[in-house]
XYZ file of C-alpha atoms in Angstrom:
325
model
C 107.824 -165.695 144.600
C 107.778 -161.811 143.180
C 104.976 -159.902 143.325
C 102.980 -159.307 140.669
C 102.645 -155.911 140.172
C 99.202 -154.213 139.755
C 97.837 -153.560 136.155
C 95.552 -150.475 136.719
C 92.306 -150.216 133.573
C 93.297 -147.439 131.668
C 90.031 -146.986 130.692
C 89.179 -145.521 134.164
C 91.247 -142.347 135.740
C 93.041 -142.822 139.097
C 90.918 -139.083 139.722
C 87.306 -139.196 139.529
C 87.758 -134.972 139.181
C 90.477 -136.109 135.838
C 87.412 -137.265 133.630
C 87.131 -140.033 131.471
C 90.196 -141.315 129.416
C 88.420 -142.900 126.566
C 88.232 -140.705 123.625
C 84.873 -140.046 121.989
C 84.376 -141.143 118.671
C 84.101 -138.838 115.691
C 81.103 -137.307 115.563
C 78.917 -137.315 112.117
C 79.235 -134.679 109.822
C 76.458 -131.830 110.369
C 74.948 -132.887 107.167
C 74.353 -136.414 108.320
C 72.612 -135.284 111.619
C 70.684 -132.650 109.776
C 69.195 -135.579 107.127
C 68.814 -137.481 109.948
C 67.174 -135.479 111.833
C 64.726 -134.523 108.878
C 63.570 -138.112 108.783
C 62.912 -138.625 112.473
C 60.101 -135.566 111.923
C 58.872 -136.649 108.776
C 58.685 -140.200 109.920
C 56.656 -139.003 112.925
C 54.898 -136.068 110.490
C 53.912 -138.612 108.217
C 50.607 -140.364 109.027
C 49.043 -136.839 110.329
C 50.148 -135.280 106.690
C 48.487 -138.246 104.524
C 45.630 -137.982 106.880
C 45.226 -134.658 106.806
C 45.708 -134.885 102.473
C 43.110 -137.247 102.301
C 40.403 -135.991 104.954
C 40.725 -132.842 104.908
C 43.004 -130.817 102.310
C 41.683 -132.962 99.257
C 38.068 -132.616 99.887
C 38.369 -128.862 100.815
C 40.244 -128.499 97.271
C 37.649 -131.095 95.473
C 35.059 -128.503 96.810
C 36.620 -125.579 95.789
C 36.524 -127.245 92.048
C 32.887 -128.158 92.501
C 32.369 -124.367 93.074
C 33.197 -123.363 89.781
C 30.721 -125.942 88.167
C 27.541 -126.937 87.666
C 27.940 -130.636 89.363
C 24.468 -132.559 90.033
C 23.867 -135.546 91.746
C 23.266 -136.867 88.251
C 26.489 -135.471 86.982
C 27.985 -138.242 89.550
C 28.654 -141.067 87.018
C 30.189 -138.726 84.841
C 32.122 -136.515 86.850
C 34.788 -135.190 83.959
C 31.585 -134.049 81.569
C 30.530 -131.271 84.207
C 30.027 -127.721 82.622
C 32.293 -125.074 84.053
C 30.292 -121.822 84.885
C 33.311 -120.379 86.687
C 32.458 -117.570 89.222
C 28.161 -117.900 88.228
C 27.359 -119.993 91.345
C 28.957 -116.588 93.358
C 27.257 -114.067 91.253
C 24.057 -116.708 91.451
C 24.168 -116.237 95.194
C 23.761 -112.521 95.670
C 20.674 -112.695 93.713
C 18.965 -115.389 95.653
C 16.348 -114.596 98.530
C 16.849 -117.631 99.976
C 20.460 -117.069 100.720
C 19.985 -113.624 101.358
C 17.474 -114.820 104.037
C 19.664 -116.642 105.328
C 22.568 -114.730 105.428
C 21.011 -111.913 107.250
C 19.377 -114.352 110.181
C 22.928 -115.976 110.209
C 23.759 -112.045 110.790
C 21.489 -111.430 113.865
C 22.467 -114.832 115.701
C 26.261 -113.611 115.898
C 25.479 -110.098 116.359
C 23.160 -110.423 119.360
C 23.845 -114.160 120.425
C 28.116 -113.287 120.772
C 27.730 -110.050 123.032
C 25.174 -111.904 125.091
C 26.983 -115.268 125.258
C 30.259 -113.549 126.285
C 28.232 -110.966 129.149
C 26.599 -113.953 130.313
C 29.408 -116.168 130.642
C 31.800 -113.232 132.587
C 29.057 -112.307 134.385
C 28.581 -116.297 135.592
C 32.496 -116.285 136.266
C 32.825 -113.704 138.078
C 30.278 -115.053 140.454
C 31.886 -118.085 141.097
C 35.441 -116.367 141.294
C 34.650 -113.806 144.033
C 33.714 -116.939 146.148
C 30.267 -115.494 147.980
C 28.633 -118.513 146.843
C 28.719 -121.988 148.188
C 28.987 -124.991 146.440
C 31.043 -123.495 143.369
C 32.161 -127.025 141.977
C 27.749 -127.876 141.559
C 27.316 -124.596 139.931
C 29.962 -125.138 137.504
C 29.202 -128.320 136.801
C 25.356 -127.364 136.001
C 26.529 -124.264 133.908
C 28.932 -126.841 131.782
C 26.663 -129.738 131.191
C 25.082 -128.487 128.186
C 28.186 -127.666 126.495
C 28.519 -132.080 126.622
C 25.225 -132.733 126.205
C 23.808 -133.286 122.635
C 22.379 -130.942 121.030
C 19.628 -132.771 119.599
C 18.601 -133.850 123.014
C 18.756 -130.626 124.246
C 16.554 -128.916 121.235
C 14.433 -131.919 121.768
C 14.048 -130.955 125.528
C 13.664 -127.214 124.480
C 10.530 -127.787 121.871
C 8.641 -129.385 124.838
C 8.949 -126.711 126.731
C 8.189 -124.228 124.349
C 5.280 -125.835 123.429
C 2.525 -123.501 122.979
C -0.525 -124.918 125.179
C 1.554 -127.343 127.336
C 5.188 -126.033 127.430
C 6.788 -125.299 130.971
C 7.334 -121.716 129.459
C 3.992 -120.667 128.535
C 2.707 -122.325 131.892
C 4.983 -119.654 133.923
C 3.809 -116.998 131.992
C -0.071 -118.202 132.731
C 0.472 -118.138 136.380
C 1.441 -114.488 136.362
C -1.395 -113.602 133.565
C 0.612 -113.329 130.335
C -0.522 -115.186 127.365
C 2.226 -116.609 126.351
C 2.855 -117.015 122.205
C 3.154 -119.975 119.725
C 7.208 -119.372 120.433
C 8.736 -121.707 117.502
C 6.252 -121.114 115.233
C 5.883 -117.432 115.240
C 7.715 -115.292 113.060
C 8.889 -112.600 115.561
C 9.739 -114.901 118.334
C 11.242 -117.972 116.794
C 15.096 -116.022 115.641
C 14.955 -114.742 119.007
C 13.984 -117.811 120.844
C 17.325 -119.752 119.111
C 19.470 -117.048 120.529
C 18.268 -116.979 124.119
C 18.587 -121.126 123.537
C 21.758 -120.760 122.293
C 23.248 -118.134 124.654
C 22.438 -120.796 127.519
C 23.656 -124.135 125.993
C 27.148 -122.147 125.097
C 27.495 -119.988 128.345
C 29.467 -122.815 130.048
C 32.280 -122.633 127.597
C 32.800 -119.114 127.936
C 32.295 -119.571 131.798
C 35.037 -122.063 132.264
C 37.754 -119.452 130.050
C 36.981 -116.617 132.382
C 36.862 -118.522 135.216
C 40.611 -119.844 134.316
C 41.254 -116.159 133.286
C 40.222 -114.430 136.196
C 41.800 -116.930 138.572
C 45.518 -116.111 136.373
C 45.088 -112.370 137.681
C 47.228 -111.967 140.634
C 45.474 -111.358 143.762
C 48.084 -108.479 144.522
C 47.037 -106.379 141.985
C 43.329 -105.926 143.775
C 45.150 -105.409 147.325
C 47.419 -102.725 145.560
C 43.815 -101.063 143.716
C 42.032 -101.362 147.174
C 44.704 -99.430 148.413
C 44.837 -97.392 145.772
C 40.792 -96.648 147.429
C 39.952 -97.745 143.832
C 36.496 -99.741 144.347
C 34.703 -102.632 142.542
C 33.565 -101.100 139.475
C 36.839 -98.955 139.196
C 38.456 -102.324 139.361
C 36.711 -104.413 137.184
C 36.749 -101.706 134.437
C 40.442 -100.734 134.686
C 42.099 -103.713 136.061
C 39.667 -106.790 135.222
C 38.618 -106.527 131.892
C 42.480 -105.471 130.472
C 43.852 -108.361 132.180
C 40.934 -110.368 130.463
C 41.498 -109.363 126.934
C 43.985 -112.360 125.622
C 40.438 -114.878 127.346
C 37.994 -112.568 125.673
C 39.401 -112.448 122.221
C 39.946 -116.166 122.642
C 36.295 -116.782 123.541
C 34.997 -114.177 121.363
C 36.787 -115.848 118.204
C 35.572 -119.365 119.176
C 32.245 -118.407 120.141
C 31.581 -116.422 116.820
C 32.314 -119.182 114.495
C 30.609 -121.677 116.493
C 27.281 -119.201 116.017
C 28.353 -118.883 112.160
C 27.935 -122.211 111.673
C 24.748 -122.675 113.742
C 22.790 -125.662 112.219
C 21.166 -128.356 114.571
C 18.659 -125.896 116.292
C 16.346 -124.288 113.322
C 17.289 -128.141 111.768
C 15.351 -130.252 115.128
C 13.638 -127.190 116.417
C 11.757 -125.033 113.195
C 13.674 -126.638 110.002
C 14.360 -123.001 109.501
C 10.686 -121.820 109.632
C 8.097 -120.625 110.130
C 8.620 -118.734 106.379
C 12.595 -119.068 106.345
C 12.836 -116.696 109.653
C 15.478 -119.172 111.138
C 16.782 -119.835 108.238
C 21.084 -120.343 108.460
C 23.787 -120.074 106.208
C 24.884 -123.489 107.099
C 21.226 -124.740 106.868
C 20.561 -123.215 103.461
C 23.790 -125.031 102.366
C 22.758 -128.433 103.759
C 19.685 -128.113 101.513
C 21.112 -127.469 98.803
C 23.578 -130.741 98.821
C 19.978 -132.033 99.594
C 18.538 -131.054 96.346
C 21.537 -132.599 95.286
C 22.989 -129.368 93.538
C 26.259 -130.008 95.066
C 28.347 -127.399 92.790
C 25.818 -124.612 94.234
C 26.235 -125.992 97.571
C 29.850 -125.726 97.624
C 30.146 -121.909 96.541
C 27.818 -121.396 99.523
C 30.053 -123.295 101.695
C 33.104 -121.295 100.729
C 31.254 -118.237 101.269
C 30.077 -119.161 104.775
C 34.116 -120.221 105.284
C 35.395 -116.263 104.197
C 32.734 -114.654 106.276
C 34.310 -116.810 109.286
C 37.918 -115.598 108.429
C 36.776 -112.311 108.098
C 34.924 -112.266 111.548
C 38.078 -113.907 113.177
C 40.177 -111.127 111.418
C 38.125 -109.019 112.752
C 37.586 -109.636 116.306
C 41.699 -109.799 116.460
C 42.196 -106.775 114.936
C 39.575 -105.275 117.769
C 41.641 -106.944 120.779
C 44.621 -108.094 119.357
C 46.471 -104.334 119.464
C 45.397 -104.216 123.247
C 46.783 -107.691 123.852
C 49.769 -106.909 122.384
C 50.211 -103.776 124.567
């Protein structure tokens, strides 16, 4: 009987080294994959952009158009017969004491509540990070709990101990003699009172971004500087703080526009007395929608949105260049 010879699959090479033998098809024309490709991303863009239309884009837009007219809560069942007054709401706010009020006790929060925030919270990190204290991870857990915790519980927490006859704070002071003041309900002391309050709930934030900062400056640098006979100050103000400008403009930016926008303490704690001294920007606004003169409202909004650009552009044209180099 002859042997039947062996029929070897062409489809696999004799030499693993030789490759495959089976042709690849023709590929698509680069048109094809580019439309293709367009598709895939707008099929995956596509419930984020309607989203975002709806939620956010249309109502920011619907706002802006409320602005520029004279839209009352009344005007509501006949939206399309609203007066325009243009740019008078603007013009209207620059003569209003109220706002102006407002405006400049929105001005002292973020001028002395930012710089102390931010000292506070590298001051706190740099504790933790030089590891001469025990039990770091307890510390930095207590710092950051009031950064989670509400902060209507916490103002609710705060006006206790404030409280003039039997607050916690006023009791400390009686113990060493001092008379302590009426601290929410005083003119001079309430502003300043939101600040310290507010430096402490947000100093966990900026603790945790210096912390991660300071821990992503290598350790070789400080050998090299001690060396050097450079010695802790030298260090910290030529090698620390340059190598902590990207986390300080970062925190400074966030921090700012968080303190822009500060609303739930003078709104549980003083309702923005006593006699409009805690007053906000953001506050004054939420009144006005109140009141229910909602195109008024909205031209305050957008100007409390263009002094937050303008504080961001700002604060990274003040670091940015030194980031950069």
């Amino acid at each position: 009987m002859a042997e039947v010879p062996e029929v070897r699959d062409r489809t696999v090479p004799s030499d693993p080294a030789a490759g495959s033998a089976v042709e690849p098809g023709p590929r698509p024309p680069a048109r094809a994959r580019r439309t293709t490709g367009w598709l895939t991303g707008w099929g995956f863009a596509l419930p984020f952009a309607v989203l975002f239309l709806v939620f956010t884009a249309g109502p920011v837009l619907a706002s802006l158009v409320m602005s520029l007219s004279d839209l009352r809560s009344a005007d509501l069942l006949d939206p399309f017969g609203v007066d325009v007054v243009g740019l008078d709401n603007y013009v209207r706010l620059f003569s209003d004491e109220k706002f102006l009020t407002a405006a400049g006790n929105t001005a002292v929060f973020v001028v002395v509540g930012v710089p102390l925030t931010m000292a506070l919270s590298l001051l706190v990190a740099l504790g933790l990070n030089s590891g001469l204290i025990r039990f770091r991870t307890l510390f930095r857990v207590g710092y950051y709990l009031p950064v989670v915790t509400s902060i209507v519980a916490i103002s609710v927490v705060w006006r206790f101990v404030l409280q003039p006859d039997t607050g916690l704070a006023n009791e400390i002071l009686g113990f060493f003699g001092v008379d302590g003041p009426n601290w929410l309900n005083n003119e001079t002391f309430a502003l300043p009172t939101l600040i310290v309050m507010g430096a402490w709930r947000n100093l966990g934030f900026g603790m945790v971004i210096f912390l991660a900062g300071l821990q992503a400056i290598p350790k070789d640098l400080y050998e090299a500087a001690t060396i050097d006979g450079a010695k802790r100050f030298a260090q910290f103000r030529y090698l620390t703080l340059p190598m902590l400008r990207p986390t300080m403009l970062f925190v400074a930016v966030i921090t700012t526009i968080g303190y822009v926008q500060f609303f739930e303490e003078p709104f549980v704690m003083t309702q923005g007395g006593p006699l409009d001294s805690t007053l906000s920007m953001a506050y004054a606004t939420y009144n006005q929608f109140g009141f229910g003169n909602y195109g008024y409202a909205s031209a305050m909004g957008y100007v409390l949105f263009v002094v937050v650009v303008l504080l961001s552009i700002a604060w990274f044209k003040l670091l940015r260049n030194d980031v950069d180099d």
